[in-house]
PDB file of C-alpha atoms in Angstrom:
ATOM      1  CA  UNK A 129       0.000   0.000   0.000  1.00 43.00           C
ATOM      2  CA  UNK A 130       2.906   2.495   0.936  1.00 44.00           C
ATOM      3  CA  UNK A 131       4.166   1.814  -2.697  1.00 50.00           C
ATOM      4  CA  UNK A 132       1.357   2.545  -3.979  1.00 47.00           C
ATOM      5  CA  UNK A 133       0.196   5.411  -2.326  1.00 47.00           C
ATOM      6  CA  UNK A 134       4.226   6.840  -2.716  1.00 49.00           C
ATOM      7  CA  UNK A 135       4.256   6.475  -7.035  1.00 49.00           C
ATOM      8  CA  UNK A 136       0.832   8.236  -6.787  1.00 51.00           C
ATOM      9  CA  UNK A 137       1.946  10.733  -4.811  1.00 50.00           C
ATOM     10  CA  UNK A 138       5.167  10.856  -7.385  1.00 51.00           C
ATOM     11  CA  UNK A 139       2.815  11.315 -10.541  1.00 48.00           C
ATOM     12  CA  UNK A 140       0.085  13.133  -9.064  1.00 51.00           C
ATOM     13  CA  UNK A 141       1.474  17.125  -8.511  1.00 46.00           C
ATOM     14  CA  UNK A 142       3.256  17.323 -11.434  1.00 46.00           C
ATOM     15  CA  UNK A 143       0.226  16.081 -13.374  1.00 45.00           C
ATOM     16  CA  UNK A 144      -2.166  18.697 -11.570  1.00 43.00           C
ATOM     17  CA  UNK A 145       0.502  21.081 -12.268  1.00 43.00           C
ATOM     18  CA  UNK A 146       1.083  20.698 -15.587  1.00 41.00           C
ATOM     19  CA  UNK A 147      -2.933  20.990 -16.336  1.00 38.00           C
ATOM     20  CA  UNK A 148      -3.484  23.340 -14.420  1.00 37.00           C
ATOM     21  CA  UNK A 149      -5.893  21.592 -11.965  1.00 37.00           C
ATOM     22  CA  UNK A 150      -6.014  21.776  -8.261  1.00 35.00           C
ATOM     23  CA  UNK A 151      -2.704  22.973  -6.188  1.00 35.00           C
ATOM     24  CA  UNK A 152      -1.178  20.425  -3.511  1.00 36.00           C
ATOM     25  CA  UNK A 153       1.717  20.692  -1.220  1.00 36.00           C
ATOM     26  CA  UNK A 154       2.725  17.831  -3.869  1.00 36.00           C
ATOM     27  CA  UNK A 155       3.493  20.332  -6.408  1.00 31.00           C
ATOM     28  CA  UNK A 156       5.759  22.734  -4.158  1.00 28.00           C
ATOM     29  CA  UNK A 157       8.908  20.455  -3.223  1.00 33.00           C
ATOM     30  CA  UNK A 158      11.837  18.796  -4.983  1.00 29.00           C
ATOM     31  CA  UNK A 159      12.233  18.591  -8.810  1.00 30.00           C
ATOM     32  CA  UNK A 160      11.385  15.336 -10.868  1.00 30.00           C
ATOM     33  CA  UNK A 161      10.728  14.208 -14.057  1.00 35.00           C
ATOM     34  CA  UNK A 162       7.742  12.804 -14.999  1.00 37.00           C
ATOM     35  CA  UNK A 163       7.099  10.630 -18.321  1.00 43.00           C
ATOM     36  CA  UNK A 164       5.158  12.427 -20.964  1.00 43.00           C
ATOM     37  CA  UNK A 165       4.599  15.792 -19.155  1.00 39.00           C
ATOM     38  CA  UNK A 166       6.684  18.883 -21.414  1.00 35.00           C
ATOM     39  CA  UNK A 167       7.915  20.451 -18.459  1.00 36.00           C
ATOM     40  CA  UNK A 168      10.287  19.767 -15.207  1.00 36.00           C
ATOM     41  CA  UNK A 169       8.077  20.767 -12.056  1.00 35.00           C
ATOM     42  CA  UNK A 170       7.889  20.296  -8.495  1.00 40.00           C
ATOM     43  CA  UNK A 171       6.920  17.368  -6.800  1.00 41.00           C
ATOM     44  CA  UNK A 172       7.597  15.368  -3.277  1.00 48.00           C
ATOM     45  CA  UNK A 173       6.895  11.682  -2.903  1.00 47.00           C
ATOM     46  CA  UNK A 174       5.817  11.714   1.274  1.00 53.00           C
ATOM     47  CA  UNK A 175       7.179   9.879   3.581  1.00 55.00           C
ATOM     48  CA  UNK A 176       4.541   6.584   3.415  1.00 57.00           C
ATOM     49  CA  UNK A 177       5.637   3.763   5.229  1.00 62.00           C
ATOM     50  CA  UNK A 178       2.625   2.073   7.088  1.00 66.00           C
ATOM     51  CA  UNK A 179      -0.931   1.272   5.868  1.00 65.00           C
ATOM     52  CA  UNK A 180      -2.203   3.562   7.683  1.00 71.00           C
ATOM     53  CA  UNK A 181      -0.575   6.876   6.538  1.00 73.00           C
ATOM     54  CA  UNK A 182      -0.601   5.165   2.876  1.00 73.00           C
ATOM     55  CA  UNK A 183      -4.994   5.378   3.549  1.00 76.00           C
ATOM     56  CA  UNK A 184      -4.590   8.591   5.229  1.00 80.00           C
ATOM     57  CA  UNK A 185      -3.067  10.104   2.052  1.00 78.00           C
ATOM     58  CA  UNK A 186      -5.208   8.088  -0.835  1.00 81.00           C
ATOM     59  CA  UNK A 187      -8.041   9.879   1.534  1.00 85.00           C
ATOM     60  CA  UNK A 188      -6.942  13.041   1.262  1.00 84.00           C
ATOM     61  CA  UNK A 189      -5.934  13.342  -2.384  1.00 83.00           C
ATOM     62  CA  UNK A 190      -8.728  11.095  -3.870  1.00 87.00           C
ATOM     63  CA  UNK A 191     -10.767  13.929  -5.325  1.00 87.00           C
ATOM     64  CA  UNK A 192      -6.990  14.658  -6.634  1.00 84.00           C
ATOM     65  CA  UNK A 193      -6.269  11.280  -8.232  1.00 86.00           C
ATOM     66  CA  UNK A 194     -10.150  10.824  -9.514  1.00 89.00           C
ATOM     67  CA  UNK A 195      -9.788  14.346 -11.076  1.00 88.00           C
ATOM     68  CA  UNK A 196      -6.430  13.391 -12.655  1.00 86.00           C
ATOM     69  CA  UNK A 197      -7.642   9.732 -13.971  1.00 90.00           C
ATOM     70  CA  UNK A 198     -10.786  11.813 -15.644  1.00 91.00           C
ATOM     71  CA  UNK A 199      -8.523  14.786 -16.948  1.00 88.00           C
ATOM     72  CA  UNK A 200      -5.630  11.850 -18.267  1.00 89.00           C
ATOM     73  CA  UNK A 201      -8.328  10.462 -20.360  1.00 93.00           C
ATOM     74  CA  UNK A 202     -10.868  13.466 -21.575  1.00 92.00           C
ATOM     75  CA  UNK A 203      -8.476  16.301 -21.174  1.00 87.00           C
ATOM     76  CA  UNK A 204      -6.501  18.512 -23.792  1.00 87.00           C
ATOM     77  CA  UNK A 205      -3.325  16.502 -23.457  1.00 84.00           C
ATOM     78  CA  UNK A 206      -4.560  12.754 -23.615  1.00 87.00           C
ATOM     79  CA  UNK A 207      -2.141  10.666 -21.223  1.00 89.00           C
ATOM     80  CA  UNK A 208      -3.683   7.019 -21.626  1.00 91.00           C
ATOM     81  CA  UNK A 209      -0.883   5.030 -19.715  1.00 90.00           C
ATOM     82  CA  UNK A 210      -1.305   7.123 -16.539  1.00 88.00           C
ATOM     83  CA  UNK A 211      -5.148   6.192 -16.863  1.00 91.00           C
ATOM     84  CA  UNK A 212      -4.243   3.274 -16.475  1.00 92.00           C
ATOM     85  CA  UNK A 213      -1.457   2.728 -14.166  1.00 88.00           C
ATOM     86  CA  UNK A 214      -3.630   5.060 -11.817  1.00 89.00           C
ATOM     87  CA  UNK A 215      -6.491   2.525 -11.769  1.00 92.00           C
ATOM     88  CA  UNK A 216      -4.202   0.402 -10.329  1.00 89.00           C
ATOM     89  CA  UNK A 217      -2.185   1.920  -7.966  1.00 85.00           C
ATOM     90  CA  UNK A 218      -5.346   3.215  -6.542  1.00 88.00           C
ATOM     91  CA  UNK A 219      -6.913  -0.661  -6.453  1.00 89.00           C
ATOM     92  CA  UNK A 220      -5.929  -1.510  -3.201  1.00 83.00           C
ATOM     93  CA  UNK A 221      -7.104   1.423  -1.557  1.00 84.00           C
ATOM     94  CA  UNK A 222     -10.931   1.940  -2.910  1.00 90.00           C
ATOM     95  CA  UNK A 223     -11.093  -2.106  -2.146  1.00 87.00           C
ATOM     96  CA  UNK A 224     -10.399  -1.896   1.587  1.00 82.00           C
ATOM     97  CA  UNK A 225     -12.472   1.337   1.587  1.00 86.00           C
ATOM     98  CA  UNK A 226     -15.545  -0.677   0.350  1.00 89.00           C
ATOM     99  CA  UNK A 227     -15.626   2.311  -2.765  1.00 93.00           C
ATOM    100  CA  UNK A 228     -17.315   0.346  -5.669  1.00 96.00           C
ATOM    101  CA  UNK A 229     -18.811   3.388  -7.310  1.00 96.00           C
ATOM    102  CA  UNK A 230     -15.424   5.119  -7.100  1.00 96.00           C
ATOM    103  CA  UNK A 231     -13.639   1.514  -8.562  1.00 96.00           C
ATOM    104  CA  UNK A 232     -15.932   0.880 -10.959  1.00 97.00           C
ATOM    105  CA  UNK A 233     -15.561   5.009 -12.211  1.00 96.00           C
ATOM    106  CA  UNK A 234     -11.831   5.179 -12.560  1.00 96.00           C
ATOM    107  CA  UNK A 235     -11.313   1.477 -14.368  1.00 97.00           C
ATOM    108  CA  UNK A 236     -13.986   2.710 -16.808  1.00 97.00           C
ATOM    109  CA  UNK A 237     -11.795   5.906 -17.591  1.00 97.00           C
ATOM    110  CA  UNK A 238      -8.894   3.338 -18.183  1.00 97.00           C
ATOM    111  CA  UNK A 239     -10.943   0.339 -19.863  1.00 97.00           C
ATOM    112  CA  UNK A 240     -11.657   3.564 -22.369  1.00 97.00           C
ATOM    113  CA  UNK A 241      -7.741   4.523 -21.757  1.00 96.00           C
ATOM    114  CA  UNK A 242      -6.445   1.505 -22.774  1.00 97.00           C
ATOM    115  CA  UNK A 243      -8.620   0.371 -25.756  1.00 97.00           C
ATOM    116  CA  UNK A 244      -7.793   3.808 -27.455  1.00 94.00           C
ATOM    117  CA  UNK A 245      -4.044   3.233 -26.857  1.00 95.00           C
ATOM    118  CA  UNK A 246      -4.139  -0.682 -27.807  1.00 96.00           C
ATOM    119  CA  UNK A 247      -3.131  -1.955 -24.405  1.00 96.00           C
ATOM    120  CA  UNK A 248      -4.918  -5.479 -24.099  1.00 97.00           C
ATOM    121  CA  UNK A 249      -2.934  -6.136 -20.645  1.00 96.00           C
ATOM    122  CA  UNK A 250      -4.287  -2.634 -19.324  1.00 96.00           C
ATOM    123  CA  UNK A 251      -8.099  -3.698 -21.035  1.00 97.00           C
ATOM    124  CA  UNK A 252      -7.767  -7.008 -19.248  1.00 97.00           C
ATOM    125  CA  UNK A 253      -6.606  -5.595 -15.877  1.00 96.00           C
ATOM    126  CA  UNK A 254      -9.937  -2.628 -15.911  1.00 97.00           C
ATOM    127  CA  UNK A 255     -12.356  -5.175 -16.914  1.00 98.00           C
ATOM    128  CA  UNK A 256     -11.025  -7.394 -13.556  1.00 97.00           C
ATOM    129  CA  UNK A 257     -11.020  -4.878 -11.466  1.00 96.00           C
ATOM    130  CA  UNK A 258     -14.724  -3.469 -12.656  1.00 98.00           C
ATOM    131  CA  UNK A 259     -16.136  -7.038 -12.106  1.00 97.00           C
ATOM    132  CA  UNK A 260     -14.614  -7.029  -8.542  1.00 95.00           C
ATOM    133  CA  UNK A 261     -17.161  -3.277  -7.971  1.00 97.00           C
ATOM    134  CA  UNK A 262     -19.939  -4.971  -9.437  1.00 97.00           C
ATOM    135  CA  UNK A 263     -19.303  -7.977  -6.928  1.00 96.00           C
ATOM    136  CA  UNK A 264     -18.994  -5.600  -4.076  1.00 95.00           C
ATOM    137  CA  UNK A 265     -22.215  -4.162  -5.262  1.00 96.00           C
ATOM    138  CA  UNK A 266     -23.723  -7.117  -5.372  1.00 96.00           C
ATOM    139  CA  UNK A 267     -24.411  -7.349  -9.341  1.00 97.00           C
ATOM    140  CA  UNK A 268     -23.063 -10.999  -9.349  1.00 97.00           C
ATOM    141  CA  UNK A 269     -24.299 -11.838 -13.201  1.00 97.00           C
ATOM    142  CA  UNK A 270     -22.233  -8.413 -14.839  1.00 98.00           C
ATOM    143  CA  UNK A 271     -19.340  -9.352 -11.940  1.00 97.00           C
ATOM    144  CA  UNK A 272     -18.759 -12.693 -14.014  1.00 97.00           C
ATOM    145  CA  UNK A 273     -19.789 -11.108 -17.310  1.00 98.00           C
ATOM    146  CA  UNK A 274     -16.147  -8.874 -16.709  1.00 98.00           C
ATOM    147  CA  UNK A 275     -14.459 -11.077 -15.302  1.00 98.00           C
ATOM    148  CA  UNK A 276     -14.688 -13.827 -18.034  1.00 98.00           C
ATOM    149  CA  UNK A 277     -13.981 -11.031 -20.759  1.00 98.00           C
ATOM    150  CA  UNK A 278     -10.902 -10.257 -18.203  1.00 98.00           C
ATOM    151  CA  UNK A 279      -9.473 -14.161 -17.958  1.00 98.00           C
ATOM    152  CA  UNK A 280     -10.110 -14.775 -21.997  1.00 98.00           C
ATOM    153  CA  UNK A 281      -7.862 -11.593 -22.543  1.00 98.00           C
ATOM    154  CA  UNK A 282      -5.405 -12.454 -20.467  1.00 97.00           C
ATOM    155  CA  UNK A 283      -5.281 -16.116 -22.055  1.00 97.00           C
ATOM    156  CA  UNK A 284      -4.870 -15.058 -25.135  1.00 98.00           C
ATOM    157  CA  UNK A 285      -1.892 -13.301 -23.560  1.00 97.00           C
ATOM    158  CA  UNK A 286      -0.587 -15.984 -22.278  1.00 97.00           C
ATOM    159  CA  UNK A 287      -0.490 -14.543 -18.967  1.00 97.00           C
ATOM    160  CA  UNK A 288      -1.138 -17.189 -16.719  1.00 96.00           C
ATOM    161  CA  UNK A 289      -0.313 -15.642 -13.298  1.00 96.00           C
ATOM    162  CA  UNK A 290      -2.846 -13.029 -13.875  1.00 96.00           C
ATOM    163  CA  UNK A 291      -5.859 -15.218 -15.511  1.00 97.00           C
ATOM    164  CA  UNK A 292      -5.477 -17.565 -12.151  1.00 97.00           C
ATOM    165  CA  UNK A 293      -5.824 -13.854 -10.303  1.00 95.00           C
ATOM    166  CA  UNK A 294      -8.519 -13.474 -12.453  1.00 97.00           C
ATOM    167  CA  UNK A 295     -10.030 -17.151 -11.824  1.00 97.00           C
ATOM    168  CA  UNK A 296     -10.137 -16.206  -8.586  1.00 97.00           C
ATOM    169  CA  UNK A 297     -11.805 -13.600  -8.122  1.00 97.00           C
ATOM    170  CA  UNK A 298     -14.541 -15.698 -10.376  1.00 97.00           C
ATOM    171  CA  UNK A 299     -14.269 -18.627  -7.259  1.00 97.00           C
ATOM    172  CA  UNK A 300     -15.414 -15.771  -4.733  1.00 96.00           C
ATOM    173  CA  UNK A 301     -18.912 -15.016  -7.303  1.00 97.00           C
ATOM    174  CA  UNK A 302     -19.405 -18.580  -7.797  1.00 97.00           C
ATOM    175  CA  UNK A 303     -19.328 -18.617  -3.819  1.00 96.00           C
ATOM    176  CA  UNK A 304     -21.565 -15.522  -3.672  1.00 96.00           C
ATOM    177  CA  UNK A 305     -24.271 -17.342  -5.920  1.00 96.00           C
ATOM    178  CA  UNK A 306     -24.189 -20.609  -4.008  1.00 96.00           C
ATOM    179  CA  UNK A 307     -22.125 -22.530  -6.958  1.00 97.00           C
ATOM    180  CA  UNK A 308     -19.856 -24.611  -4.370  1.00 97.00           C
ATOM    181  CA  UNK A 309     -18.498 -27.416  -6.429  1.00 97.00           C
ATOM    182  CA  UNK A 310     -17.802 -24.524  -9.249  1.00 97.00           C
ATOM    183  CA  UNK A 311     -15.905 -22.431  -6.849  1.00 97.00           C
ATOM    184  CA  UNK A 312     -13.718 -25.469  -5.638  1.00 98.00           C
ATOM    185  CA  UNK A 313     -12.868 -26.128  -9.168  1.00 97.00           C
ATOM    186  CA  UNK A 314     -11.762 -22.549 -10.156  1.00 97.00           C
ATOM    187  CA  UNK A 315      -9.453 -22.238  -6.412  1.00 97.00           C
ATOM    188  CA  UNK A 316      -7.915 -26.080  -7.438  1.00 96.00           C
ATOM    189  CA  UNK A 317      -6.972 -25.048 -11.001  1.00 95.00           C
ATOM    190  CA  UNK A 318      -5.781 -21.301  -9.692  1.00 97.00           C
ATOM    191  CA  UNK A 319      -3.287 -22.381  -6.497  1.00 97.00           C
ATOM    192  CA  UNK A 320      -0.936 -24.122  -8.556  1.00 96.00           C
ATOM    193  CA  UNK A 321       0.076 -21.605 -11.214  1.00 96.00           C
ATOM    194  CA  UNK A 322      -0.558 -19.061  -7.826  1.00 96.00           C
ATOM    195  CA  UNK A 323       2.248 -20.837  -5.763  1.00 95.00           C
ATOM    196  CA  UNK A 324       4.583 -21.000  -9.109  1.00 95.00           C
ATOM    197  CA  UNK A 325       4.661 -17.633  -9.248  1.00 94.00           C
ATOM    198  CA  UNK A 326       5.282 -16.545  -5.847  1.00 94.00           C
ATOM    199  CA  UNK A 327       2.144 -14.678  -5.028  1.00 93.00           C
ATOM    200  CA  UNK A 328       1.429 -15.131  -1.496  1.00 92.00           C
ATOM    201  CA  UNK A 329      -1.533 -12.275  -1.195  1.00 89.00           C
ATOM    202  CA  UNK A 330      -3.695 -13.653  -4.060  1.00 93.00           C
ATOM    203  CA  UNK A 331      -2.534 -17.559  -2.021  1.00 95.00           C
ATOM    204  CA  UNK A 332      -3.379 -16.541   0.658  1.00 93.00           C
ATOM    205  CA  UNK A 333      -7.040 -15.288  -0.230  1.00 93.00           C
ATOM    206  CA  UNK A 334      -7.342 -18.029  -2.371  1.00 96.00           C
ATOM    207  CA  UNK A 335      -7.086 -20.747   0.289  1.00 96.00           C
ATOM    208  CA  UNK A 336      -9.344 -18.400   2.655  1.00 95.00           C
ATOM    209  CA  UNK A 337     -11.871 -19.130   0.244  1.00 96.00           C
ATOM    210  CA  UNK A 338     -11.530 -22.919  -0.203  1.00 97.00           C
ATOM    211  CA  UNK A 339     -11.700 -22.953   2.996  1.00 96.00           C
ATOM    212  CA  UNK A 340     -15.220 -21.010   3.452  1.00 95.00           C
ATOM    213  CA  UNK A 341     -16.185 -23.052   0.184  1.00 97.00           C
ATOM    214  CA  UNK A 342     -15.672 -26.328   1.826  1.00 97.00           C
ATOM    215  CA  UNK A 343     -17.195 -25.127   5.490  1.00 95.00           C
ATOM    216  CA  UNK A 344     -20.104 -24.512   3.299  1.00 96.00           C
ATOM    217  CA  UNK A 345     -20.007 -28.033   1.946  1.00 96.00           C
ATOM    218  CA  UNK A 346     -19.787 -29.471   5.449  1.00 95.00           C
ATOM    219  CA  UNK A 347     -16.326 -30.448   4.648  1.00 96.00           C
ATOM    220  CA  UNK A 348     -15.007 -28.910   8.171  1.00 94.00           C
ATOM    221  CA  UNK A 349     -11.435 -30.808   8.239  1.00 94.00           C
ATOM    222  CA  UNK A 350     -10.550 -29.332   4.954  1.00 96.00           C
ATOM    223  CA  UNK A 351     -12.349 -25.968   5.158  1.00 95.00           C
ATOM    224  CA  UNK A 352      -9.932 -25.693   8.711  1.00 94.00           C
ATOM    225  CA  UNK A 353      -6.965 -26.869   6.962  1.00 95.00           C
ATOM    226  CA  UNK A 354      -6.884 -24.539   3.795  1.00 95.00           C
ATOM    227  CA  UNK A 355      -7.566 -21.408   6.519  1.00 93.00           C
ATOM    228  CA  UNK A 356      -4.627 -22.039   8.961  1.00 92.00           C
ATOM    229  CA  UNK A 357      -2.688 -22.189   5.802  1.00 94.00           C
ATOM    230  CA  UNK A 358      -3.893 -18.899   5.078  1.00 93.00           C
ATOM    231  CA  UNK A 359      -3.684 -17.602   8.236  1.00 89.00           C
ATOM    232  CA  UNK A 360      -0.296 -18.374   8.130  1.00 91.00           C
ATOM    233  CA  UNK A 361       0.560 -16.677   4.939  1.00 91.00           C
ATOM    234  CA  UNK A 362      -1.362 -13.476   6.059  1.00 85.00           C
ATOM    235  CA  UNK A 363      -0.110 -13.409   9.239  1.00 82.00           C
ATOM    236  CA  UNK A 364       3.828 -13.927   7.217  1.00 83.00           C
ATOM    237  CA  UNK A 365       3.329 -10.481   4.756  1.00 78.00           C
ATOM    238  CA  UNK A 366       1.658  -8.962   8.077  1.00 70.00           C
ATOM    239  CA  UNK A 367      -1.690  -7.942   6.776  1.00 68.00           C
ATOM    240  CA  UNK A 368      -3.527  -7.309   9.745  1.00 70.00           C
ATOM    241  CA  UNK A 369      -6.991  -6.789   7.751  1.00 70.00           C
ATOM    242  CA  UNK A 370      -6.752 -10.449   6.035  1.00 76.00           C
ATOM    243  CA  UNK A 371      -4.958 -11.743   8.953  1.00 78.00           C
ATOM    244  CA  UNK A 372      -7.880 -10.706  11.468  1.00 78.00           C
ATOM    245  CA  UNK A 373     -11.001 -11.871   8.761  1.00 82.00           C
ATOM    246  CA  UNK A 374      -9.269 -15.056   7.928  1.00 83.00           C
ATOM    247  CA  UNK A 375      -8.849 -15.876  12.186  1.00 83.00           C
ATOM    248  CA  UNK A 376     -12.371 -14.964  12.943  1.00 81.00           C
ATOM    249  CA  UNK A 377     -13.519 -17.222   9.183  1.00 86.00           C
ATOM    250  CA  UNK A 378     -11.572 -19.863  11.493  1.00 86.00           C
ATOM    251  CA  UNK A 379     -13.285 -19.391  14.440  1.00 83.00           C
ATOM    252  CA  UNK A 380     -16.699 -20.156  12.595  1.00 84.00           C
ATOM    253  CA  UNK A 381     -15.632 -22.484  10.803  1.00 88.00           C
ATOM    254  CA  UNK A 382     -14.939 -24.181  14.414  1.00 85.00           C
ATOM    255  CA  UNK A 383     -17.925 -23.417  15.591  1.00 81.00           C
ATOM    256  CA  UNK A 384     -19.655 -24.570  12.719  1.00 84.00           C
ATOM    257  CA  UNK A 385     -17.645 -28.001  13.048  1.00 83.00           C
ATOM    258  CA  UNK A 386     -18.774 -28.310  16.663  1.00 82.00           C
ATOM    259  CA  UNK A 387     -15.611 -27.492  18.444  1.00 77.00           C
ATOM    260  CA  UNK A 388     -17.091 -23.996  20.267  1.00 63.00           C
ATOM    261  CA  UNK A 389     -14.245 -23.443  22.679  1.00 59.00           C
ATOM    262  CA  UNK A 390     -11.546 -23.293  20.361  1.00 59.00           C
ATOM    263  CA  UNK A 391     -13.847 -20.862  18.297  1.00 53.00           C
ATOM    264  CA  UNK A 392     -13.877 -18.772  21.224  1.00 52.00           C
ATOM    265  CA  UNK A 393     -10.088 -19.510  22.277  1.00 56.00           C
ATOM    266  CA  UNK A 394      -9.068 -17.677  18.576  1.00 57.00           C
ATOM    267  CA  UNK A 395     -10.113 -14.407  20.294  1.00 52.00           C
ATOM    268  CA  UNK A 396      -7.302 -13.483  22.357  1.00 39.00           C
ATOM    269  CA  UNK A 397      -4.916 -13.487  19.192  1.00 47.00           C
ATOM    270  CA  UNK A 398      -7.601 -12.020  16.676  1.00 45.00           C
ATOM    271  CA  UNK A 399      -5.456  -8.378  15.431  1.00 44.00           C
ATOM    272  CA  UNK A 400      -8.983  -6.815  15.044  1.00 42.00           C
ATOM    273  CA  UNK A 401      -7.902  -4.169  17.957  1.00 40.00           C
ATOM    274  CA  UNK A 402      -4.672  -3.366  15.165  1.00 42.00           C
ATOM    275  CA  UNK A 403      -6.838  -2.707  12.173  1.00 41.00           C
ATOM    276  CA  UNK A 404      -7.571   1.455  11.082  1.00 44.00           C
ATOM    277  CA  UNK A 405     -10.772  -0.190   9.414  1.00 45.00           C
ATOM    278  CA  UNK A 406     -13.864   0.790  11.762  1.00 44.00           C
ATOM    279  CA  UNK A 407     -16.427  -0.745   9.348  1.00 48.00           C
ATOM    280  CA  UNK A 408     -14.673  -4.161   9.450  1.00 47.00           C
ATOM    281  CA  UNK A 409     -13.566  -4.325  12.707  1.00 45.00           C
ATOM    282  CA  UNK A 410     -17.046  -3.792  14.181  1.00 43.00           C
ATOM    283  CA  UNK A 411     -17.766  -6.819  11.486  1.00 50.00           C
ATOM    284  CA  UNK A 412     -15.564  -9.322  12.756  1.00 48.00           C
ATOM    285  CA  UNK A 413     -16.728  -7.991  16.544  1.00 45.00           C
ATOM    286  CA  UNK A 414     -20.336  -8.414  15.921  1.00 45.00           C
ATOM    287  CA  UNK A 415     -19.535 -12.144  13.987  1.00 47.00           C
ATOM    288  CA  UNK A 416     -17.529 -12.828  16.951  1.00 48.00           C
ATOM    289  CA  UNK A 417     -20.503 -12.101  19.458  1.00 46.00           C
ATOM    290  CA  UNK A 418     -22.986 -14.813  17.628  1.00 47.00           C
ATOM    291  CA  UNK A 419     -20.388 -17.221  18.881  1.00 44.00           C
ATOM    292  CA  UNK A 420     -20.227 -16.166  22.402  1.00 45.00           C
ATOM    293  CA  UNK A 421     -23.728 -16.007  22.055  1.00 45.00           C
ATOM    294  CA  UNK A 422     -24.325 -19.597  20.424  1.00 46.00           C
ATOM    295  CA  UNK A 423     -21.572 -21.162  23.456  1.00 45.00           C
ATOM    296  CA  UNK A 424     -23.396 -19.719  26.105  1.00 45.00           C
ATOM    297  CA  UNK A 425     -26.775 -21.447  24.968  1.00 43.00           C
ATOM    298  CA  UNK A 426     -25.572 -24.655  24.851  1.00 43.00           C
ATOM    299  CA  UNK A 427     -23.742 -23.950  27.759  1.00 43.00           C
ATOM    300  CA  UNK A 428     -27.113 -22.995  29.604  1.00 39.00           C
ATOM    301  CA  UNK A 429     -28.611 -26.317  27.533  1.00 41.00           C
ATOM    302  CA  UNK A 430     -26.482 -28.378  29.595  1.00 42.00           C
ATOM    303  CA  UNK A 431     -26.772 -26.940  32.899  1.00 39.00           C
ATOM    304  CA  UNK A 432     -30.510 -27.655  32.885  1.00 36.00           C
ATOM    305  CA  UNK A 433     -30.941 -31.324  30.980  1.00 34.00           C
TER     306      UNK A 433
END
């Protein structure tokens, strides 16, 4: 995310400046040149190095970036690769912020971007990351209609770390629309090619899944198995977001399986408390709760038969 947020940051003043849109402290500090701008001008990349200042500063330039994505495409001085690129820098962000108007807007600007300029890769990457708004929106049907026009592009590329991304992201609509055994399938096929090429985030979701996919099935040995392994992962590239929604996934999985006290016992080491995400953080609470709740019945059961 600090990545992210920092070659935004380094692309974003001088592009402002240059078209003469809205002045940030971006656009006051050292020099820098920027590819396909006609002038030198000023520009500071901030010091980002934590997920939570990264957020902090996609908040407070996104009217900034959303303004530069529609000006890089409809503007005077047509700059289709930073459409792009900008799309998916800003990705991360407008996905942990729940903003699927805001995602689905700026990969339209560069789906348009890159079908002008003749980038498939960019085409393939918009139409991905527009199916993953309309999910989050809860169109399901035009969520798979994208993301199948996203895979076939990127198989005709012969991109095959990004069509198992891709594949995915399909596993989690199947889920969505109660297609189990389909969403199994598409997680099987996607790990290996996943693990080839090193991709622990998109592993580590992928195998959260499975593992919801097969607690769903009634398949609770598995469905545990496949989210300690995640758990595992997230907790190794220190996401605290996945880390803390793939522990309390585990704990009702558990409780699902039976085994209430060690869906409980998860608590202590749940990083909820660590995560600058109110929304989901009163989620996983609340989620949480129904299993206190559900332990204390049959707790009460007992007592009295």
């Amino acid at each position: 995310m600090a990545e992210r947020a920092s070659e935004a940051s380094y692309w974003l003043g001088p592009l402002l400046n240059n078209l003469g849109w809205i002045d940030t402290p971006l656009t006051r500090q050292a020099r820098v040149d920027v590819p396909g701008l006609y002038e030198r001008v000023e520009a500071r990349t901030p010091p980002l190095s934590s997920w939570t200042a990264s957020l902090a500063w996609f908040e407070q330039e996104r009217a900034n970036l959303l303004a530069a994505a529609h000006q890089a495409v409809h503007g005077p001085v047509p700059m289709p690769r930073f459409a792009v690129r900008l799309a998916e820098v800003m990705y991360w962000f407008l996905l942990i912020r729940t903003n699927w108007p805001e995602m689905e807007s700026i990969n339209q600007l560069a789906l348009c971007a890159a079908r002008r300029d003749g980038d498939r890769r960019g085409e393939a990457v918009a139409l991905n990351d527009i199916g993953q708004a309309h999910l989050g929106a809860g169109r399901l049907d035009h969520a798979i209609a994208c993301l199948e026009r996203s895979r076939a592009l990127f198989a005709e590329l012969g991109d095959r770390h990004w069509e198992s991304i891709t594949i995915v992201h399909q596993a989690v609509v199947y889920r969505e629309q109660g297609e189990l055994e389909r969403t199994v399938d598409c997680l099987r096929r996607s790990l290996p090619c996943l693990h080839e090429a090193g991709d622990l985030v998109t592993v580590g979701g992928a195998l959260g899944v499975l593992g919801l996919a097969y607690g769903d099935q009634g398949r609770f040995d598995e469905a545990i198995d496949c989210l300690e392994q995640s758990l595992r992962i997230r907790d190794g590239i220190q996401n605290p977001l996945s880390e803390a929604m793939t522990l309390t996934n585990l704990g009702e999985v558990h409780h699902r399986a039976g085994h209430r006290r060690t869906a409980v016992d998860l608590e202590p080491d749940r990083p909820s408390a660590r995560i600058d995400q109110p929304t989901q953080a009163l989620d996983l609470l609340h989620r949480l709760e129904l299993v206190r709740l559900h332990r204390a019945r049959h707790k009460l059961r007992d007592q009295v038969f």
